[in-house]
Amino acid sequence: MANVRTNRIMKDLQEFMNTSLDSGVLLTDYDEVELKHFTVSVAGPVGSPYETGTFDVKIMLPMSFPFRGPKAKFVTQVWHPNVGAATGNVCVDILTNWRAGTRLAQLAEVVQGLLSLPNPTSPLNSDASVELEENPREFERTATMWTCVFAGGSKPRPDELQVKVLSVQEQLQCSEEQAVKKLSFARWNGPVNPHV
């Protein structure tokens, strides 16, 4: 079983290295000894609030791979209904309904596609999900702000939100990252929880 696992992972990683530059998904690190995990850098899709951001995603491979599917986790914090805000865990069908023939490059591309098409009906971040369903414009502004702050995005930050971030930073003596999180979970207009 170990040889099946190792051979399959090495084949998938080689395929990944040969094709990743064109897809906006780049293999940046992998466990060369036990092949338990690898990390990809995912470019935020053009036309999405994640555009210009770079998101690191860690993919963990079980010892029973490829017969049992991997787990994926955003290392870079992202405002997205299908990504756990605290954990970075990813919720996508390809992981739930894993098939042994699915390639790791396909998984990485699906994760990138998730940034283009968030699914509010299958949330891991219920706050982002509710915001997307009730106020898509506000969701886009929040996701853009998170992309700028956490993923190095260079899109213009929404001015009104930036003013609120600076106010909370001053009021609570906290970092920009902490202020963005507090305001996001308060839907940008409620009282902020100083413990978020």
mmCIF file with all atom_site columns, C-alpha atoms in Angstrom:
data_model
loop_
_atom_site.group_PDB
_atom_site.id
_atom_site.type_symbol
_atom_site.label_atom_id
_atom_site.label_alt_id
_atom_site.label_comp_id
_atom_site.label_asym_id
_atom_site.label_entity_id
_atom_site.label_seq_id
_atom_site.pdbx_PDB_ins_code
_atom_site.Cartn_x
_atom_site.Cartn_y
_atom_site.Cartn_z
_atom_site.occupancy
_atom_site.B_iso_or_equiv
_atom_site.pdbx_formal_charge
_atom_site.auth_seq_id
_atom_site.auth_comp_id
_atom_site.auth_asym_id
_atom_site.auth_atom_id
_atom_site.pdbx_PDB_model_num
ATOM 1   C CA . MET A 1 1   ? 0.000   0.000  0.000   1.00 0.00 ? 1   MET A CA 1
ATOM 2   C CA . ALA A 1 2   ? 2.860   2.409  0.827   1.00 0.00 ? 2   ALA A CA 1
ATOM 3   C CA . ASN A 1 3   ? 4.317   1.986  -2.671  1.00 0.00 ? 3   ASN A CA 1
ATOM 4   C CA . VAL A 1 4   ? 0.929   2.666  -4.290  1.00 0.00 ? 4   VAL A CA 1
ATOM 5   C CA . ARG A 1 5   ? 0.604   5.803  -2.157  1.00 0.00 ? 5   ARG A CA 1
ATOM 6   C CA . THR A 1 6   ? 4.158   7.021  -2.772  1.00 0.00 ? 6   THR A CA 1
ATOM 7   C CA . ASN A 1 7   ? 4.078   6.330  -6.508  1.00 0.00 ? 7   ASN A CA 1
ATOM 8   C CA . ARG A 1 8   ? 0.751   8.069  -6.921  1.00 0.00 ? 8   ARG A CA 1
ATOM 9   C CA . ILE A 1 9   ? 1.811   11.128 -4.919  1.00 0.00 ? 9   ILE A CA 1
ATOM 10  C CA . MET A 1 10  ? 5.101   11.453 -6.812  1.00 0.00 ? 10  MET A CA 1
ATOM 11  C CA . LYS A 1 11  ? 3.289   11.133 -10.139 1.00 0.00 ? 11  LYS A CA 1
ATOM 12  C CA . ASP A 1 12  ? 0.715   13.741 -9.119  1.00 0.00 ? 12  ASP A CA 1
ATOM 13  C CA . LEU A 1 13  ? 3.352   16.142 -7.807  1.00 0.00 ? 13  LEU A CA 1
ATOM 14  C CA . GLN A 1 14  ? 5.367   15.831 -11.019 1.00 0.00 ? 14  GLN A CA 1
ATOM 15  C CA . GLU A 1 15  ? 2.241   16.508 -13.072 1.00 0.00 ? 15  GLU A CA 1
ATOM 16  C CA . PHE A 1 16  ? 1.461   19.424 -10.789 1.00 0.00 ? 16  PHE A CA 1
ATOM 17  C CA . MET A 1 17  ? 4.927   20.963 -11.206 1.00 0.00 ? 17  MET A CA 1
ATOM 18  C CA . ASN A 1 18  ? 4.664   20.699 -14.986 1.00 0.00 ? 18  ASN A CA 1
ATOM 19  C CA . THR A 1 19  ? 1.264   22.398 -15.257 1.00 0.00 ? 19  THR A CA 1
ATOM 20  C CA . SER A 1 20  ? 0.814   24.675 -12.257 1.00 0.00 ? 20  SER A CA 1
ATOM 21  C CA . LEU A 1 21  ? 2.298   27.885 -13.664 1.00 0.00 ? 21  LEU A CA 1
ATOM 22  C CA . ASP A 1 22  ? -0.399  28.197 -16.311 1.00 0.00 ? 22  ASP A CA 1
ATOM 23  C CA . SER A 1 23  ? -3.301  27.692 -13.909 1.00 0.00 ? 23  SER A CA 1
ATOM 24  C CA . GLY A 1 24  ? -2.427  30.275 -11.248 1.00 0.00 ? 24  GLY A CA 1
ATOM 25  C CA . VAL A 1 25  ? -1.721  27.498 -8.738  1.00 0.00 ? 25  VAL A CA 1
ATOM 26  C CA . LEU A 1 26  ? 1.898   26.945 -7.759  1.00 0.00 ? 26  LEU A CA 1
ATOM 27  C CA . LEU A 1 27  ? 3.372   24.123 -5.672  1.00 0.00 ? 27  LEU A CA 1
ATOM 28  C CA . THR A 1 28  ? 5.457   25.920 -3.048  1.00 0.00 ? 28  THR A CA 1
ATOM 29  C CA . ASP A 1 29  ? 6.372   23.230 -0.526  1.00 0.00 ? 29  ASP A CA 1
ATOM 30  C CA . TYR A 1 30  ? 5.960   19.538 0.178   1.00 0.00 ? 30  TYR A CA 1
ATOM 31  C CA . ASP A 1 31  ? 7.020   16.988 2.756   1.00 0.00 ? 31  ASP A CA 1
ATOM 32  C CA . GLU A 1 32  ? 9.745   15.117 0.845   1.00 0.00 ? 32  GLU A CA 1
ATOM 33  C CA . VAL A 1 33  ? 10.221  12.432 3.488   1.00 0.00 ? 33  VAL A CA 1
ATOM 34  C CA . GLU A 1 34  ? 6.779   11.111 4.428   1.00 0.00 ? 34  GLU A CA 1
ATOM 35  C CA . LEU A 1 35  ? 4.710   12.855 1.738   1.00 0.00 ? 35  LEU A CA 1
ATOM 36  C CA . LYS A 1 36  ? 2.055   13.765 4.300   1.00 0.00 ? 36  LYS A CA 1
ATOM 37  C CA . HIS A 1 37  ? 1.323   17.272 3.048   1.00 0.00 ? 37  HIS A CA 1
ATOM 38  C CA . PHE A 1 38  ? 2.087   19.884 0.466   1.00 0.00 ? 38  PHE A CA 1
ATOM 39  C CA . THR A 1 39  ? 1.375   23.586 0.112   1.00 0.00 ? 39  THR A CA 1
ATOM 40  C CA . VAL A 1 40  ? 0.159   25.428 -2.947  1.00 0.00 ? 40  VAL A CA 1
ATOM 41  C CA . SER A 1 41  ? 0.001   29.131 -3.604  1.00 0.00 ? 41  SER A CA 1
ATOM 42  C CA . VAL A 1 42  ? -3.278  30.073 -5.277  1.00 0.00 ? 42  VAL A CA 1
ATOM 43  C CA . ALA A 1 43  ? -3.721  33.320 -7.210  1.00 0.00 ? 43  ALA A CA 1
ATOM 44  C CA . GLY A 1 44  ? -7.021  35.046 -6.526  1.00 0.00 ? 44  GLY A CA 1
ATOM 45  C CA . PRO A 1 45  ? -9.191  34.751 -9.649  1.00 0.00 ? 45  PRO A CA 1
ATOM 46  C CA . VAL A 1 46  ? -9.604  37.805 -11.877 1.00 0.00 ? 46  VAL A CA 1
ATOM 47  C CA . GLY A 1 47  ? -12.960 39.493 -11.391 1.00 0.00 ? 47  GLY A CA 1
ATOM 48  C CA . SER A 1 48  ? -13.394 38.160 -7.852  1.00 0.00 ? 48  SER A CA 1
ATOM 49  C CA . PRO A 1 49  ? -12.897 40.028 -4.565  1.00 0.00 ? 49  PRO A CA 1
ATOM 50  C CA . TYR A 1 50  ? -9.822  37.804 -4.130  1.00 0.00 ? 50  TYR A CA 1
ATOM 51  C CA . GLU A 1 51  ? -8.156  39.180 -7.273  1.00 0.00 ? 51  GLU A CA 1
ATOM 52  C CA . THR A 1 52  ? -4.518  40.284 -6.701  1.00 0.00 ? 52  THR A CA 1
ATOM 53  C CA . GLY A 1 53  ? -4.306  38.216 -3.513  1.00 0.00 ? 53  GLY A CA 1
ATOM 54  C CA . THR A 1 54  ? -2.146  35.139 -3.041  1.00 0.00 ? 54  THR A CA 1
ATOM 55  C CA . PHE A 1 55  ? -3.532  32.386 -0.833  1.00 0.00 ? 55  PHE A CA 1
ATOM 56  C CA . ASP A 1 56  ? -1.504  29.533 0.617   1.00 0.00 ? 56  ASP A CA 1
ATOM 57  C CA . VAL A 1 57  ? -3.420  26.272 0.937   1.00 0.00 ? 57  VAL A CA 1
ATOM 58  C CA . LYS A 1 58  ? -2.060  23.227 2.768   1.00 0.00 ? 58  LYS A CA 1
ATOM 59  C CA . ILE A 1 59  ? -3.223  19.836 1.523   1.00 0.00 ? 59  ILE A CA 1
ATOM 60  C CA . MET A 1 60  ? -2.809  16.928 3.955   1.00 0.00 ? 60  MET A CA 1
ATOM 61  C CA . LEU A 1 61  ? -2.563  13.410 2.545   1.00 0.00 ? 61  LEU A CA 1
ATOM 62  C CA . PRO A 1 62  ? -3.694  10.457 4.672   1.00 0.00 ? 62  PRO A CA 1
ATOM 63  C CA . MET A 1 63  ? -1.666  7.247  4.733   1.00 0.00 ? 63  MET A CA 1
ATOM 64  C CA . SER A 1 64  ? -4.514  5.572  2.809   1.00 0.00 ? 64  SER A CA 1
ATOM 65  C CA . PHE A 1 65  ? -4.257  8.068  -0.082  1.00 0.00 ? 65  PHE A CA 1
ATOM 66  C CA . PRO A 1 66  ? -5.395  7.835  -2.910  1.00 0.00 ? 66  PRO A CA 1
ATOM 67  C CA . PHE A 1 67  ? -8.184  5.580  -1.653  1.00 0.00 ? 67  PHE A CA 1
ATOM 68  C CA . ARG A 1 68  ? -9.108  8.080  1.045   1.00 0.00 ? 68  ARG A CA 1
ATOM 69  C CA . GLY A 1 69  ? -9.225  11.765 0.163   1.00 0.00 ? 69  GLY A CA 1
ATOM 70  C CA . PRO A 1 70  ? -6.974  14.533 1.414   1.00 0.00 ? 70  PRO A CA 1
ATOM 71  C CA . LYS A 1 71  ? -7.973  17.476 3.589   1.00 0.00 ? 71  LYS A CA 1
ATOM 72  C CA . ALA A 1 72  ? -7.398  21.073 2.518   1.00 0.00 ? 72  ALA A CA 1
ATOM 73  C CA . LYS A 1 73  ? -6.858  24.091 4.721   1.00 0.00 ? 73  LYS A CA 1
ATOM 74  C CA . PHE A 1 74  ? -6.267  27.751 3.860   1.00 0.00 ? 74  PHE A CA 1
ATOM 75  C CA . VAL A 1 75  ? -3.140  28.935 5.653   1.00 0.00 ? 75  VAL A CA 1
ATOM 76  C CA . THR A 1 76  ? -3.839  32.484 4.469   1.00 0.00 ? 76  THR A CA 1
ATOM 77  C CA . GLN A 1 77  ? -6.903  33.908 6.187   1.00 0.00 ? 77  GLN A CA 1
ATOM 78  C CA . VAL A 1 78  ? -9.806  34.484 3.814   1.00 0.00 ? 78  VAL A CA 1
ATOM 79  C CA . TRP A 1 79  ? -13.395 35.760 4.119   1.00 0.00 ? 79  TRP A CA 1
ATOM 80  C CA . HIS A 1 80  ? -15.331 33.027 2.369   1.00 0.00 ? 80  HIS A CA 1
ATOM 81  C CA . PRO A 1 81  ? -18.457 31.017 3.264   1.00 0.00 ? 81  PRO A CA 1
ATOM 82  C CA . ASN A 1 82  ? -16.790 27.675 2.449   1.00 0.00 ? 82  ASN A CA 1
ATOM 83  C CA . VAL A 1 83  ? -13.636 28.286 4.494   1.00 0.00 ? 83  VAL A CA 1
ATOM 84  C CA . GLY A 1 84  ? -13.633 28.090 8.284   1.00 0.00 ? 84  GLY A CA 1
ATOM 85  C CA . ALA A 1 85  ? -12.726 31.524 9.647   1.00 0.00 ? 85  ALA A CA 1
ATOM 86  C CA . ALA A 1 86  ? -10.879 30.138 12.671  1.00 0.00 ? 86  ALA A CA 1
ATOM 87  C CA . THR A 1 87  ? -9.509  26.916 11.168  1.00 0.00 ? 87  THR A CA 1
ATOM 88  C CA . GLY A 1 88  ? -9.039  27.579 7.444   1.00 0.00 ? 88  GLY A CA 1
ATOM 89  C CA . ASN A 1 89  ? -10.693 24.217 6.709   1.00 0.00 ? 89  ASN A CA 1
ATOM 90  C CA . VAL A 1 90  ? -12.197 23.949 3.230   1.00 0.00 ? 90  VAL A CA 1
ATOM 91  C CA . CYS A 1 91  ? -15.621 22.585 2.336   1.00 0.00 ? 91  CYS A CA 1
ATOM 92  C CA . VAL A 1 92  ? -15.817 21.417 -1.308  1.00 0.00 ? 92  VAL A CA 1
ATOM 93  C CA . ASP A 1 93  ? -17.556 18.448 -2.889  1.00 0.00 ? 93  ASP A CA 1
ATOM 94  C CA . ILE A 1 94  ? -14.334 17.015 -4.353  1.00 0.00 ? 94  ILE A CA 1
ATOM 95  C CA . LEU A 1 95  ? -13.075 16.378 -0.799  1.00 0.00 ? 95  LEU A CA 1
ATOM 96  C CA . THR A 1 96  ? -16.363 14.969 0.469   1.00 0.00 ? 96  THR A CA 1
ATOM 97  C CA . ASN A 1 97  ? -16.903 12.724 -2.553  1.00 0.00 ? 97  ASN A CA 1
ATOM 98  C CA . TRP A 1 98  ? -13.270 11.801 -3.173  1.00 0.00 ? 98  TRP A CA 1
ATOM 99  C CA . ARG A 1 99  ? -12.491 9.351  -5.963  1.00 0.00 ? 99  ARG A CA 1
ATOM 100 C CA . ALA A 1 100 ? -9.149  7.542  -6.121  1.00 0.00 ? 100 ALA A CA 1
ATOM 101 C CA . GLY A 1 101 ? -8.606  8.729  -9.704  1.00 0.00 ? 101 GLY A CA 1
ATOM 102 C CA . THR A 1 102 ? -8.794  12.425 -8.790  1.00 0.00 ? 102 THR A CA 1
ATOM 103 C CA . ARG A 1 103 ? -5.450  14.161 -9.308  1.00 0.00 ? 103 ARG A CA 1
ATOM 104 C CA . LEU A 1 104 ? -3.953  16.552 -6.780  1.00 0.00 ? 104 LEU A CA 1
ATOM 105 C CA . ALA A 1 105 ? -3.708  19.248 -9.477  1.00 0.00 ? 105 ALA A CA 1
ATOM 106 C CA . GLN A 1 106 ? -7.478  18.919 -9.985  1.00 0.00 ? 106 GLN A CA 1
ATOM 107 C CA . LEU A 1 107 ? -8.040  19.416 -6.273  1.00 0.00 ? 107 LEU A CA 1
ATOM 108 C CA . ALA A 1 108 ? -5.889  22.566 -6.248  1.00 0.00 ? 108 ALA A CA 1
ATOM 109 C CA . GLU A 1 109 ? -7.772  23.974 -9.239  1.00 0.00 ? 109 GLU A CA 1
ATOM 110 C CA . VAL A 1 110 ? -11.119 23.250 -7.545  1.00 0.00 ? 110 VAL A CA 1
ATOM 111 C CA . VAL A 1 111 ? -9.925  25.120 -4.456  1.00 0.00 ? 111 VAL A CA 1
ATOM 112 C CA . GLN A 1 112 ? -8.957  28.058 -6.673  1.00 0.00 ? 112 GLN A CA 1
ATOM 113 C CA . GLY A 1 113 ? -12.360 27.854 -8.374  1.00 0.00 ? 113 GLY A CA 1
ATOM 114 C CA . LEU A 1 114 ? -13.996 28.063 -4.968  1.00 0.00 ? 114 LEU A CA 1
ATOM 115 C CA . LEU A 1 115 ? -12.692 31.624 -4.793  1.00 0.00 ? 115 LEU A CA 1
ATOM 116 C CA . SER A 1 116 ? -14.649 32.424 -7.964  1.00 0.00 ? 116 SER A CA 1
ATOM 117 C CA . LEU A 1 117 ? -17.868 30.696 -6.926  1.00 0.00 ? 117 LEU A CA 1
ATOM 118 C CA . PRO A 1 118 ? -18.540 30.745 -3.188  1.00 0.00 ? 118 PRO A CA 1
ATOM 119 C CA . ASN A 1 119 ? -21.420 28.484 -2.149  1.00 0.00 ? 119 ASN A CA 1
ATOM 120 C CA . PRO A 1 120 ? -23.462 29.967 0.715   1.00 0.00 ? 120 PRO A CA 1
ATOM 121 C CA . THR A 1 121 ? -25.582 26.806 1.056   1.00 0.00 ? 121 THR A CA 1
ATOM 122 C CA . SER A 1 122 ? -22.653 24.761 2.385   1.00 0.00 ? 122 SER A CA 1
ATOM 123 C CA . PRO A 1 123 ? -20.967 27.131 4.844   1.00 0.00 ? 123 PRO A CA 1
ATOM 124 C CA . LEU A 1 124 ? -18.096 26.708 7.248   1.00 0.00 ? 124 LEU A CA 1
ATOM 125 C CA . ASN A 1 125 ? -18.180 30.461 7.916   1.00 0.00 ? 125 ASN A CA 1
ATOM 126 C CA . SER A 1 126 ? -21.836 31.249 8.589   1.00 0.00 ? 126 SER A CA 1
ATOM 127 C CA . ASP A 1 127 ? -21.157 34.988 8.947   1.00 0.00 ? 127 ASP A CA 1
ATOM 128 C CA . ALA A 1 128 ? -19.689 35.173 5.435   1.00 0.00 ? 128 ALA A CA 1
ATOM 129 C CA . SER A 1 129 ? -22.504 32.989 4.126   1.00 0.00 ? 129 SER A CA 1
ATOM 130 C CA . VAL A 1 130 ? -25.251 35.197 5.586   1.00 0.00 ? 130 VAL A CA 1
ATOM 131 C CA . GLU A 1 131 ? -23.502 38.318 4.315   1.00 0.00 ? 131 GLU A CA 1
ATOM 132 C CA . LEU A 1 132 ? -23.191 36.835 0.807   1.00 0.00 ? 132 LEU A CA 1
ATOM 133 C CA . GLU A 1 133 ? -26.882 35.910 0.719   1.00 0.00 ? 133 GLU A CA 1
ATOM 134 C CA . GLU A 1 134 ? -28.277 39.067 2.324   1.00 0.00 ? 134 GLU A CA 1
ATOM 135 C CA . ASN A 1 135 ? -25.890 41.703 1.005   1.00 0.00 ? 135 ASN A CA 1
ATOM 136 C CA . PRO A 1 136 ? -23.613 40.504 -1.842  1.00 0.00 ? 136 PRO A CA 1
ATOM 137 C CA . ARG A 1 137 ? -22.080 43.961 -2.289  1.00 0.00 ? 137 ARG A CA 1
ATOM 138 C CA . GLU A 1 138 ? -21.038 44.078 1.360   1.00 0.00 ? 138 GLU A CA 1
ATOM 139 C CA . PHE A 1 139 ? -19.675 40.530 1.110   1.00 0.00 ? 139 PHE A CA 1
ATOM 140 C CA . GLU A 1 140 ? -17.529 41.587 -1.837  1.00 0.00 ? 140 GLU A CA 1
ATOM 141 C CA . ARG A 1 141 ? -16.220 44.625 0.058   1.00 0.00 ? 141 ARG A CA 1
ATOM 142 C CA . THR A 1 142 ? -15.428 42.490 3.126   1.00 0.00 ? 142 THR A CA 1
ATOM 143 C CA . ALA A 1 143 ? -13.697 39.806 1.040   1.00 0.00 ? 143 ALA A CA 1
ATOM 144 C CA . THR A 1 144 ? -11.706 42.513 -0.762  1.00 0.00 ? 144 THR A CA 1
ATOM 145 C CA . MET A 1 145 ? -10.627 43.974 2.575   1.00 0.00 ? 145 MET A CA 1
ATOM 146 C CA . TRP A 1 146 ? -9.518  40.553 3.864   1.00 0.00 ? 146 TRP A CA 1
ATOM 147 C CA . THR A 1 147 ? -7.656  39.953 0.593   1.00 0.00 ? 147 THR A CA 1
ATOM 148 C CA . CYS A 1 148 ? -5.767  43.237 0.999   1.00 0.00 ? 148 CYS A CA 1
ATOM 149 C CA . VAL A 1 149 ? -4.954  42.714 4.670   1.00 0.00 ? 149 VAL A CA 1
ATOM 150 C CA . PHE A 1 150 ? -4.224  38.975 4.788   1.00 0.00 ? 150 PHE A CA 1
ATOM 151 C CA . ALA A 1 151 ? -3.321  37.953 1.212   1.00 0.00 ? 151 ALA A CA 1
ATOM 152 C CA . GLY A 1 152 ? -1.278  40.909 -0.030  1.00 0.00 ? 152 GLY A CA 1
ATOM 153 C CA . GLY A 1 153 ? -4.016  42.077 -2.380  1.00 0.00 ? 153 GLY A CA 1
ATOM 154 C CA . SER A 1 154 ? -3.508  45.389 -4.134  1.00 0.00 ? 154 SER A CA 1
ATOM 155 C CA . LYS A 1 155 ? -7.087  46.277 -5.070  1.00 0.00 ? 155 LYS A CA 1
ATOM 156 C CA . PRO A 1 156 ? -8.236  49.592 -3.611  1.00 0.00 ? 156 PRO A CA 1
ATOM 157 C CA . ARG A 1 157 ? -9.582  49.142 -0.115  1.00 0.00 ? 157 ARG A CA 1
ATOM 158 C CA . PRO A 1 158 ? -13.136 50.358 0.358   1.00 0.00 ? 158 PRO A CA 1
ATOM 159 C CA . ASP A 1 159 ? -12.669 53.848 1.889   1.00 0.00 ? 159 ASP A CA 1
ATOM 160 C CA . GLU A 1 160 ? -15.595 53.600 4.306   1.00 0.00 ? 160 GLU A CA 1
ATOM 161 C CA . LEU A 1 161 ? -14.321 50.273 5.660   1.00 0.00 ? 161 LEU A CA 1
ATOM 162 C CA . GLN A 1 162 ? -10.748 51.552 5.958   1.00 0.00 ? 162 GLN A CA 1
ATOM 163 C CA . VAL A 1 163 ? -11.966 54.477 8.088   1.00 0.00 ? 163 VAL A CA 1
ATOM 164 C CA . LYS A 1 164 ? -13.774 52.028 10.390  1.00 0.00 ? 164 LYS A CA 1
ATOM 165 C CA . VAL A 1 165 ? -10.666 49.842 10.644  1.00 0.00 ? 165 VAL A CA 1
ATOM 166 C CA . LEU A 1 166 ? -8.511  52.807 11.674  1.00 0.00 ? 166 LEU A CA 1
ATOM 167 C CA . SER A 1 167 ? -11.114 53.871 14.247  1.00 0.00 ? 167 SER A CA 1
ATOM 168 C CA . VAL A 1 168 ? -11.282 50.401 15.842  1.00 0.00 ? 168 VAL A CA 1
ATOM 169 C CA . GLN A 1 169 ? -7.477  50.132 15.826  1.00 0.00 ? 169 GLN A CA 1
ATOM 170 C CA . GLU A 1 170 ? -7.244  53.389 17.728  1.00 0.00 ? 170 GLU A CA 1
ATOM 171 C CA . GLN A 1 171 ? -10.165 52.626 20.051  1.00 0.00 ? 171 GLN A CA 1
ATOM 172 C CA . LEU A 1 172 ? -9.063  49.087 20.998  1.00 0.00 ? 172 LEU A CA 1
ATOM 173 C CA . GLN A 1 173 ? -5.311  49.495 20.468  1.00 0.00 ? 173 GLN A CA 1
ATOM 174 C CA . CYS A 1 174 ? -5.244  46.486 18.154  1.00 0.00 ? 174 CYS A CA 1
ATOM 175 C CA . SER A 1 175 ? -3.602  45.534 14.866  1.00 0.00 ? 175 SER A CA 1
ATOM 176 C CA . GLU A 1 176 ? -5.160  46.111 11.467  1.00 0.00 ? 176 GLU A CA 1
ATOM 177 C CA . GLU A 1 177 ? -5.739  42.359 11.136  1.00 0.00 ? 177 GLU A CA 1
ATOM 178 C CA . GLN A 1 178 ? -7.588  42.221 14.462  1.00 0.00 ? 178 GLN A CA 1
ATOM 179 C CA . ALA A 1 179 ? -9.682  45.289 13.590  1.00 0.00 ? 179 ALA A CA 1
ATOM 180 C CA . VAL A 1 180 ? -10.714 43.811 10.224  1.00 0.00 ? 180 VAL A CA 1
ATOM 181 C CA . LYS A 1 181 ? -11.781 40.553 11.891  1.00 0.00 ? 181 LYS A CA 1
ATOM 182 C CA . LYS A 1 182 ? -13.738 42.305 14.644  1.00 0.00 ? 182 LYS A CA 1
ATOM 183 C CA . LEU A 1 183 ? -15.553 44.569 12.178  1.00 0.00 ? 183 LEU A CA 1
ATOM 184 C CA . SER A 1 184 ? -16.280 41.743 9.736   1.00 0.00 ? 184 SER A CA 1
ATOM 185 C CA . PHE A 1 185 ? -17.974 39.635 12.389  1.00 0.00 ? 185 PHE A CA 1
ATOM 186 C CA . ALA A 1 186 ? -19.905 42.732 13.552  1.00 0.00 ? 186 ALA A CA 1
ATOM 187 C CA . ARG A 1 187 ? -21.046 43.226 9.924   1.00 0.00 ? 187 ARG A CA 1
ATOM 188 C CA . TRP A 1 188 ? -19.154 46.558 9.820   1.00 0.00 ? 188 TRP A CA 1
ATOM 189 C CA . ASN A 1 189 ? -21.805 48.461 11.752  1.00 0.00 ? 189 ASN A CA 1
ATOM 190 C CA . GLY A 1 190 ? -22.526 46.721 15.045  1.00 0.00 ? 190 GLY A CA 1
ATOM 191 C CA . PRO A 1 191 ? -20.561 46.953 18.253  1.00 0.00 ? 191 PRO A CA 1
ATOM 192 C CA . VAL A 1 192 ? -17.297 45.063 17.912  1.00 0.00 ? 192 VAL A CA 1
ATOM 193 C CA . ASN A 1 193 ? -16.452 42.192 20.204  1.00 0.00 ? 193 ASN A CA 1
ATOM 194 C CA . PRO A 1 194 ? -13.030 43.006 21.681  1.00 0.00 ? 194 PRO A CA 1
ATOM 195 C CA . HIS A 1 195 ? -12.391 39.263 22.164  1.00 0.00 ? 195 HIS A CA 1
ATOM 196 C CA . VAL A 1 196 ? -12.750 38.203 18.481  1.00 0.00 ? 196 VAL A CA 1
#
